[in-house]
CSV table of C-alpha atoms in Angstrom, one decimal:
chain,number,residue,atom,x,y,z
A,1,MET,CA,-12.7,18.6,-44.7
A,2,GLU,CA,-12.7,20.6,-47.9
A,3,PRO,CA,-14.4,24.0,-47.7
A,4,LYS,CA,-17.7,24.5,-49.4
A,5,TRP,CA,-17.4,26.9,-52.3
A,6,SER,CA,-20.3,29.2,-53.3
A,7,ASN,CA,-21.3,30.0,-56.9
A,8,ILE,CA,-18.8,32.0,-59.0
A,9,VAL,CA,-20.2,35.4,-59.9
A,10,CYS,CA,-18.8,36.8,-63.2
A,11,LYS,CA,-19.6,40.1,-64.8
A,12,ARG,CA,-18.3,41.5,-68.2
A,13,VAL,CA,-17.0,45.0,-68.1
A,14,LEU,CA,-18.1,46.6,-71.4
A,15,LEU,CA,-15.5,49.3,-71.6
A,16,THR,CA,-12.5,47.1,-71.4
A,17,GLY,CA,-13.9,44.0,-72.9
A,18,PHE,CA,-12.7,41.9,-69.9
A,19,THR,CA,-14.8,39.6,-67.8
A,20,LEU,CA,-14.5,40.2,-64.0
A,21,CYS,CA,-15.2,37.1,-61.8
A,22,VAL,CA,-15.7,37.2,-58.1
A,23,VAL,CA,-15.3,34.1,-56.1
A,24,LEU,CA,-17.2,33.9,-52.7
A,25,VAL,CA,-15.9,31.3,-50.2
A,26,THR,CA,-18.1,30.2,-47.3
A,27,LYS,CA,-16.6,29.3,-43.9
A,28,PRO,CA,-15.6,25.6,-43.9
A,29,SER,CA,-17.7,23.2,-41.9
A,30,LEU,CA,-15.6,20.9,-39.8
A,31,ALA,CA,-16.7,17.5,-38.5
A,32,ILE,CA,-17.3,17.0,-34.8
A,33,ASP,CA,-15.5,14.1,-33.1
A,34,ILE,CA,-17.6,12.1,-30.6
A,35,HIS,CA,-16.1,9.4,-28.3
A,36,ALA,CA,-17.7,6.8,-26.1
A,37,ASP,CA,-16.8,3.5,-24.4
A,38,PRO,CA,-17.1,0.7,-27.0
A,39,GLU,CA,-18.5,-1.7,-24.4
A,40,VAL,CA,-19.8,-1.4,-20.8
A,41,MET,CA,-20.9,-4.0,-18.3
A,42,MET,CA,-23.3,-3.3,-15.5
A,43,GLN,CA,-24.7,-5.4,-12.7
A,44,ASN,CA,-28.4,-5.9,-12.8
A,45,GLY,CA,-30.2,-3.6,-10.4
A,46,THR,CA,-27.3,-1.2,-9.9
A,47,THR,CA,-26.4,2.3,-11.1
A,48,GLY,CA,-24.1,2.6,-14.2
A,49,THR,CA,-22.6,5.4,-16.3
A,50,LEU,CA,-22.6,5.7,-20.1
A,51,ARG,CA,-19.7,8.1,-20.9
A,52,CYS,CA,-19.6,10.3,-24.0
A,53,THR,CA,-17.3,13.3,-24.9
A,54,PHE,CA,-16.8,15.3,-28.0
A,55,LYS,CA,-14.3,17.6,-29.7
A,56,SER,CA,-15.3,20.7,-31.6
A,57,SER,CA,-13.5,23.7,-33.1
A,58,GLU,CA,-16.5,25.9,-32.2
A,59,VAL,CA,-17.3,27.4,-28.8
A,60,VAL,CA,-20.1,25.6,-27.0
A,61,SER,CA,-23.3,27.6,-26.9
A,62,SER,CA,-26.9,27.3,-26.1
A,63,SER,CA,-27.5,25.9,-29.6
A,64,THR,CA,-25.4,22.8,-28.8
A,65,SER,CA,-27.6,19.8,-28.5
A,66,VAL,CA,-27.1,16.2,-27.4
A,67,THR,CA,-29.2,13.2,-28.4
A,68,TRP,CA,-29.0,9.7,-26.7
A,69,SER,CA,-30.7,6.8,-28.5
A,70,PHE,CA,-31.2,3.1,-27.8
A,71,GLN,CA,-31.7,0.0,-29.9
A,72,SER,CA,-32.3,-3.3,-28.1
A,73,SER,CA,-30.4,-6.4,-29.0
A,74,GLN,CA,-33.4,-8.6,-28.0
A,75,PRO,CA,-35.7,-9.4,-30.9
A,76,ASP,CA,-38.9,-9.3,-28.9
A,77,ASN,CA,-38.1,-5.9,-27.4
A,78,GLN,CA,-40.1,-2.9,-28.6
A,79,PHE,CA,-36.8,-1.0,-29.2
A,80,SER,CA,-35.2,-3.7,-31.4
A,81,LYS,CA,-36.4,-2.4,-34.8
A,82,ALA,CA,-34.7,1.0,-34.8
A,83,PRO,CA,-32.9,3.4,-32.5
A,84,TYR,CA,-35.3,5.3,-30.2
A,85,VAL,CA,-34.5,8.6,-28.5
A,86,ILE,CA,-34.3,8.2,-24.8
A,87,PHE,CA,-32.8,11.6,-23.8
A,88,TYR,CA,-32.4,15.0,-25.5
A,89,PHE,CA,-30.4,18.0,-24.2
A,90,SER,CA,-30.6,21.5,-25.6
A,91,ASN,CA,-30.5,25.1,-24.3
A,92,GLY,CA,-29.1,23.8,-21.0
A,93,LYS,CA,-32.1,21.6,-20.3
A,94,GLY,CA,-32.7,17.9,-20.5
A,95,PHE,CA,-35.8,16.2,-22.0
A,96,PRO,CA,-36.5,12.6,-21.3
A,97,GLY,CA,-37.7,10.4,-24.1
A,98,GLN,CA,-39.5,7.0,-24.0
A,99,ASP,CA,-41.3,6.1,-20.8
A,100,GLU,CA,-39.1,3.0,-20.5
A,101,PHE,CA,-36.2,5.3,-19.6
A,102,LYS,CA,-38.0,8.4,-18.4
A,103,ASP,CA,-37.3,7.9,-14.7
A,104,ARG,CA,-34.0,6.0,-15.1
A,105,VAL,CA,-31.9,8.3,-17.2
A,106,GLN,CA,-30.1,11.3,-15.7
A,107,PHE,CA,-27.7,13.8,-17.4
A,108,ILE,CA,-24.4,13.9,-15.3
A,109,GLY,CA,-22.1,15.6,-17.8
A,110,ASP,CA,-20.9,19.1,-18.2
A,111,ILE,CA,-21.4,20.4,-21.7
A,112,ASN,CA,-19.0,23.3,-21.2
A,113,LYS,CA,-16.3,20.7,-20.6
A,114,ARG,CA,-17.5,18.8,-23.6
A,115,ASP,CA,-18.8,15.9,-21.5
A,116,VAL,CA,-22.3,14.6,-22.2
A,117,SER,CA,-22.4,11.4,-20.2
A,118,ILE,CA,-25.6,10.0,-18.7
A,119,GLN,CA,-26.4,7.8,-15.8
A,120,LEU,CA,-28.7,4.7,-15.9
A,121,SER,CA,-30.3,3.7,-12.7
A,122,PRO,CA,-31.2,0.9,-12.1
A,123,ALA,CA,-29.9,-1.1,-14.9
A,124,GLN,CA,-32.2,-3.9,-16.2
A,125,PHE,CA,-31.7,-6.9,-18.4
A,126,SER,CA,-34.0,-5.2,-21.0
A,127,ASP,CA,-31.3,-2.5,-21.4
A,128,ASN,CA,-29.0,-5.0,-23.3
A,129,GLY,CA,-28.3,-3.4,-26.6
A,130,THR,CA,-26.6,-0.4,-28.3
A,131,PHE,CA,-26.7,3.2,-27.0
A,132,PHE,CA,-25.9,6.0,-29.5
A,133,CYS,CA,-24.5,9.4,-28.4
A,134,ASP,CA,-24.9,12.3,-31.0
A,135,VAL,CA,-23.8,15.9,-30.5
A,136,LYS,CA,-24.4,19.0,-32.7
A,137,ASN,CA,-22.4,22.1,-32.1
A,138,PRO,CA,-23.3,24.5,-34.9
A,139,PRO,CA,-21.8,25.1,-37.3
A,140,ASP,CA,-20.1,21.8,-36.4
A,141,VAL,CA,-23.0,19.5,-37.2
A,142,THR,CA,-21.4,16.8,-39.3
A,143,GLY,CA,-20.2,13.8,-37.3
A,144,THR,CA,-20.8,10.1,-36.6
A,145,PRO,CA,-22.6,9.2,-33.4
A,146,ALA,CA,-20.6,7.2,-30.9
A,147,ARG,CA,-21.8,3.7,-30.1
A,148,THR,CA,-21.7,1.8,-26.7
A,149,GLU,CA,-22.7,-1.8,-26.4
A,150,LEU,CA,-24.3,-2.3,-23.0
A,151,ARG,CA,-24.3,-5.7,-21.2
A,152,VAL,CA,-26.4,-6.1,-18.1
A,153,VAL,CA,-25.3,-9.2,-16.2
A,154,LEU,CA,-25.4,-10.8,-12.7
A,155,LYS,CA,-22.8,-10.0,-10.2
A,156,GLU,CA,-21.1,-13.4,-10.6
A,157,SER,CA,-20.5,-12.6,-14.3
A,158,LEU,CA,-18.7,-9.3,-13.7
A,159,PRO,CA,-14.9,-9.4,-14.4
A,160,GLN,CA,-12.6,-8.7,-11.5
A,161,SER,CA,-11.3,-5.2,-11.4
A,162,ASN,CA,-7.5,-4.7,-11.9
A,163,THR,CA,-7.5,-2.3,-9.0
A,164,ALA,CA,-8.9,-5.0,-6.7
A,165,MET,CA,-6.3,-7.5,-7.9
A,166,ILE,CA,-3.4,-5.0,-7.4
A,167,VAL,CA,-4.6,-4.1,-3.9
A,168,GLY,CA,-4.9,-7.8,-3.0
A,169,ALA,CA,-1.4,-8.5,-4.3
A,170,VAL,CA,0.0,-5.5,-2.3
A,171,CYS,CA,-1.7,-6.6,0.9
A,172,GLY,CA,-0.5,-10.2,0.4
A,173,ALA,CA,3.1,-8.9,-0.1
A,174,LEU,CA,2.9,-6.8,3.1
A,175,LEU,CA,1.5,-9.7,5.1
A,176,LEU,CA,4.3,-11.9,3.8
A,177,LEU,CA,6.9,-9.3,4.8
A,178,VAL,CA,5.4,-9.1,8.3
A,179,LEU,CA,5.5,-12.9,8.7
A,180,ILE,CA,9.1,-13.0,7.6
A,181,ALA,CA,10.1,-10.2,10.1
A,182,VAL,CA,8.3,-12.0,12.9
A,183,ALA,CA,10.0,-15.3,12.0
A,184,ALA,CA,13.4,-13.6,11.9
A,185,CYS,CA,12.9,-12.0,15.3
A,186,ILE,CA,11.9,-15.4,16.8
A,187,VAL,CA,15.0,-17.1,15.3
A,188,MET,CA,17.3,-14.4,16.6
A,189,ARG,CA,15.8,-14.6,20.1
A,190,VAL,CA,16.2,-18.4,20.2
A,191,LEU,CA,19.9,-18.1,19.1
A,192,HIS,CA,20.5,-15.4,21.6
A,193,ASN,CA,19.0,-17.5,24.5
A,194,ARG,CA,21.0,-20.5,23.4
A,195,HIS,CA,24.2,-18.5,23.4
A,196,GLU,CA,23.5,-17.3,26.9
A,197,TYR,CA,22.7,-20.8,28.1
A,198,GLU,CA,26.0,-22.2,26.8
A,199,GLY,CA,27.8,-19.3,28.5
A,200,CYS,CA,26.2,-20.1,31.8
A,201,THR,CA,27.0,-23.8,31.4
A,202,THR,CA,30.7,-23.0,30.8
A,203,LEU,CA,30.8,-20.8,33.9
A,204,GLU,CA,29.2,-23.5,36.1
A,205,SER,CA,31.7,-26.1,34.9
A,206,MET,CA,34.6,-23.9,35.7
A,207,SER,CA,33.2,-22.9,39.1
A,208,SER,CA,32.7,-26.6,40.0
A,209,GLN,CA,36.3,-27.4,39.3
A,210,ALA,CA,37.9,-24.3,41.0
A,211,PRO,CA,36.8,-24.9,44.7
A,212,LYS,CA,39.0,-28.1,45.1
A,213,PRO,CA,42.4,-26.5,45.2
A,214,ARG,CA,40.9,-23.6,47.0
A,215,LYS,CA,39.7,-26.0,49.8
A,216,LYS,CA,43.2,-27.5,50.0
A,217,VAL,CA,44.7,-24.1,50.3
A,218,GLU,CA,42.2,-23.2,53.0
A,219,SER,CA,42.9,-26.4,54.9
A,220,ASN,CA,46.7,-25.6,54.8
A,221,LEU,CA,45.9,-22.1,56.0
A,222,GLU,CA,43.8,-23.5,58.8
A,223,GLY,CA,46.6,-25.9,59.8
A,224,SER,CA,49.1,-23.1,59.8
A,225,ARG,CA,46.8,-20.9,61.8
A,226,SER,CA,46.4,-23.7,64.5
A,227,THR,CA,50.3,-23.8,65.1
A,228,ILE,CA,50.5,-20.1,65.6
A,229,PRO,CA,49.7,-19.0,69.2
A,230,SER,CA,46.9,-16.7,69.7
A,231,GLY,CA,48.7,-14.7,72.3
A,232,PRO,CA,51.5,-12.2,72.0
A,233,LEU,CA,54.9,-13.2,70.5
A,234,GLN,CA,57.2,-15.1,73.0
A,235,GLY,CA,60.9,-15.0,73.2
A,236,PRO,CA,63.3,-18.0,73.7
A,237,VAL,CA,63.1,-20.0,77.0
A,238,ILE,CA,66.3,-20.1,79.0
A,239,TYR,CA,67.0,-22.9,81.4
A,240,ALA,CA,69.7,-22.4,84.1
A,241,GLN,CA,71.2,-24.8,86.8
A,242,LEU,CA,72.7,-23.2,89.8
A,243,ASP,CA,75.4,-24.9,92.1
A,244,HIS,CA,75.5,-23.5,95.7
A,245,SER,CA,78.2,-25.9,97.2
A,246,GLY,CA,81.2,-24.1,95.7
A,247,SER,CA,83.3,-27.4,95.8
A,248,LYS,CA,84.7,-29.5,93.0
A,249,ASN,CA,82.9,-32.6,94.1
A,250,SER,CA,79.6,-30.9,94.3
A,251,PHE,CA,78.7,-32.5,91.0
A,252,HIS,CA,76.7,-35.2,92.7
A,253,LYS,CA,75.2,-32.7,95.2
A,254,MET,CA,72.7,-30.9,93.3
A,255,GLU,CA,70.1,-28.5,94.4
A,256,PRO,CA,66.8,-28.3,92.9
A,257,VAL,CA,66.9,-26.6,89.5
A,258,VAL,CA,65.2,-23.4,89.1
A,259,TYR,CA,64.0,-22.6,85.6
A,260,ALA,CA,63.6,-19.1,84.5
A,261,ASP,CA,61.2,-18.3,81.7
A,262,ILE,CA,62.1,-15.0,80.1
A,263,ARG,CA,59.6,-13.8,77.7
A,264,LYS,CA,59.3,-10.7,75.6
A,265,ASN,CA,56.2,-8.7,75.9
């Protein structure tokens, strides 16, 4: 913003014949920037916040003032003709305006942080309209009030929050991952059990075929065991025939034969 110039003071110096002009410049007055949400939706009967902040080159002081006004969008409403002050803040104190908002408007901002927001509780359908936020911070007093269009609706008409959608999507993804992990564990367990069952079946088939030659061998072993005497080892048996006649013709005269059994112990 261009600075405001004061009047030019000029004086003629008689001795020299020259005219001396002194230009006095006043301190420039900058515009204050006020910001608010363009549109706000509230559920009927609940508590809502109307946010408003400002930027000023001057230090906030006790002379800083805040004015909230309201103009209804309903033609039959008493506040539809022009904006009416519903809240005023100055010297660190708040002053309620019209009786319609007297007990429902509360200052929740921090003027030192350049926050001049208010809270509306409870919101009513008669609050549908435009709210104006105006701040003066001398010498910054030139600025355009911020506007907020308020819509009070039923719960069913409120748009879904992006945060709720994101949280729902994340929970759904986590649930899907859990289901996939459980399904993978079940499949791996089934495959593992099937592998063990096939191994057991193979061993059983091999064991059912192996005993046949084993029985044959055992039968041979048993046969061989039956031919082996259980007692101590025996030597050869020697049979001897003795002739006691001493004659040549004693072939036909034979004595009883004595058999001798010689065994090794």
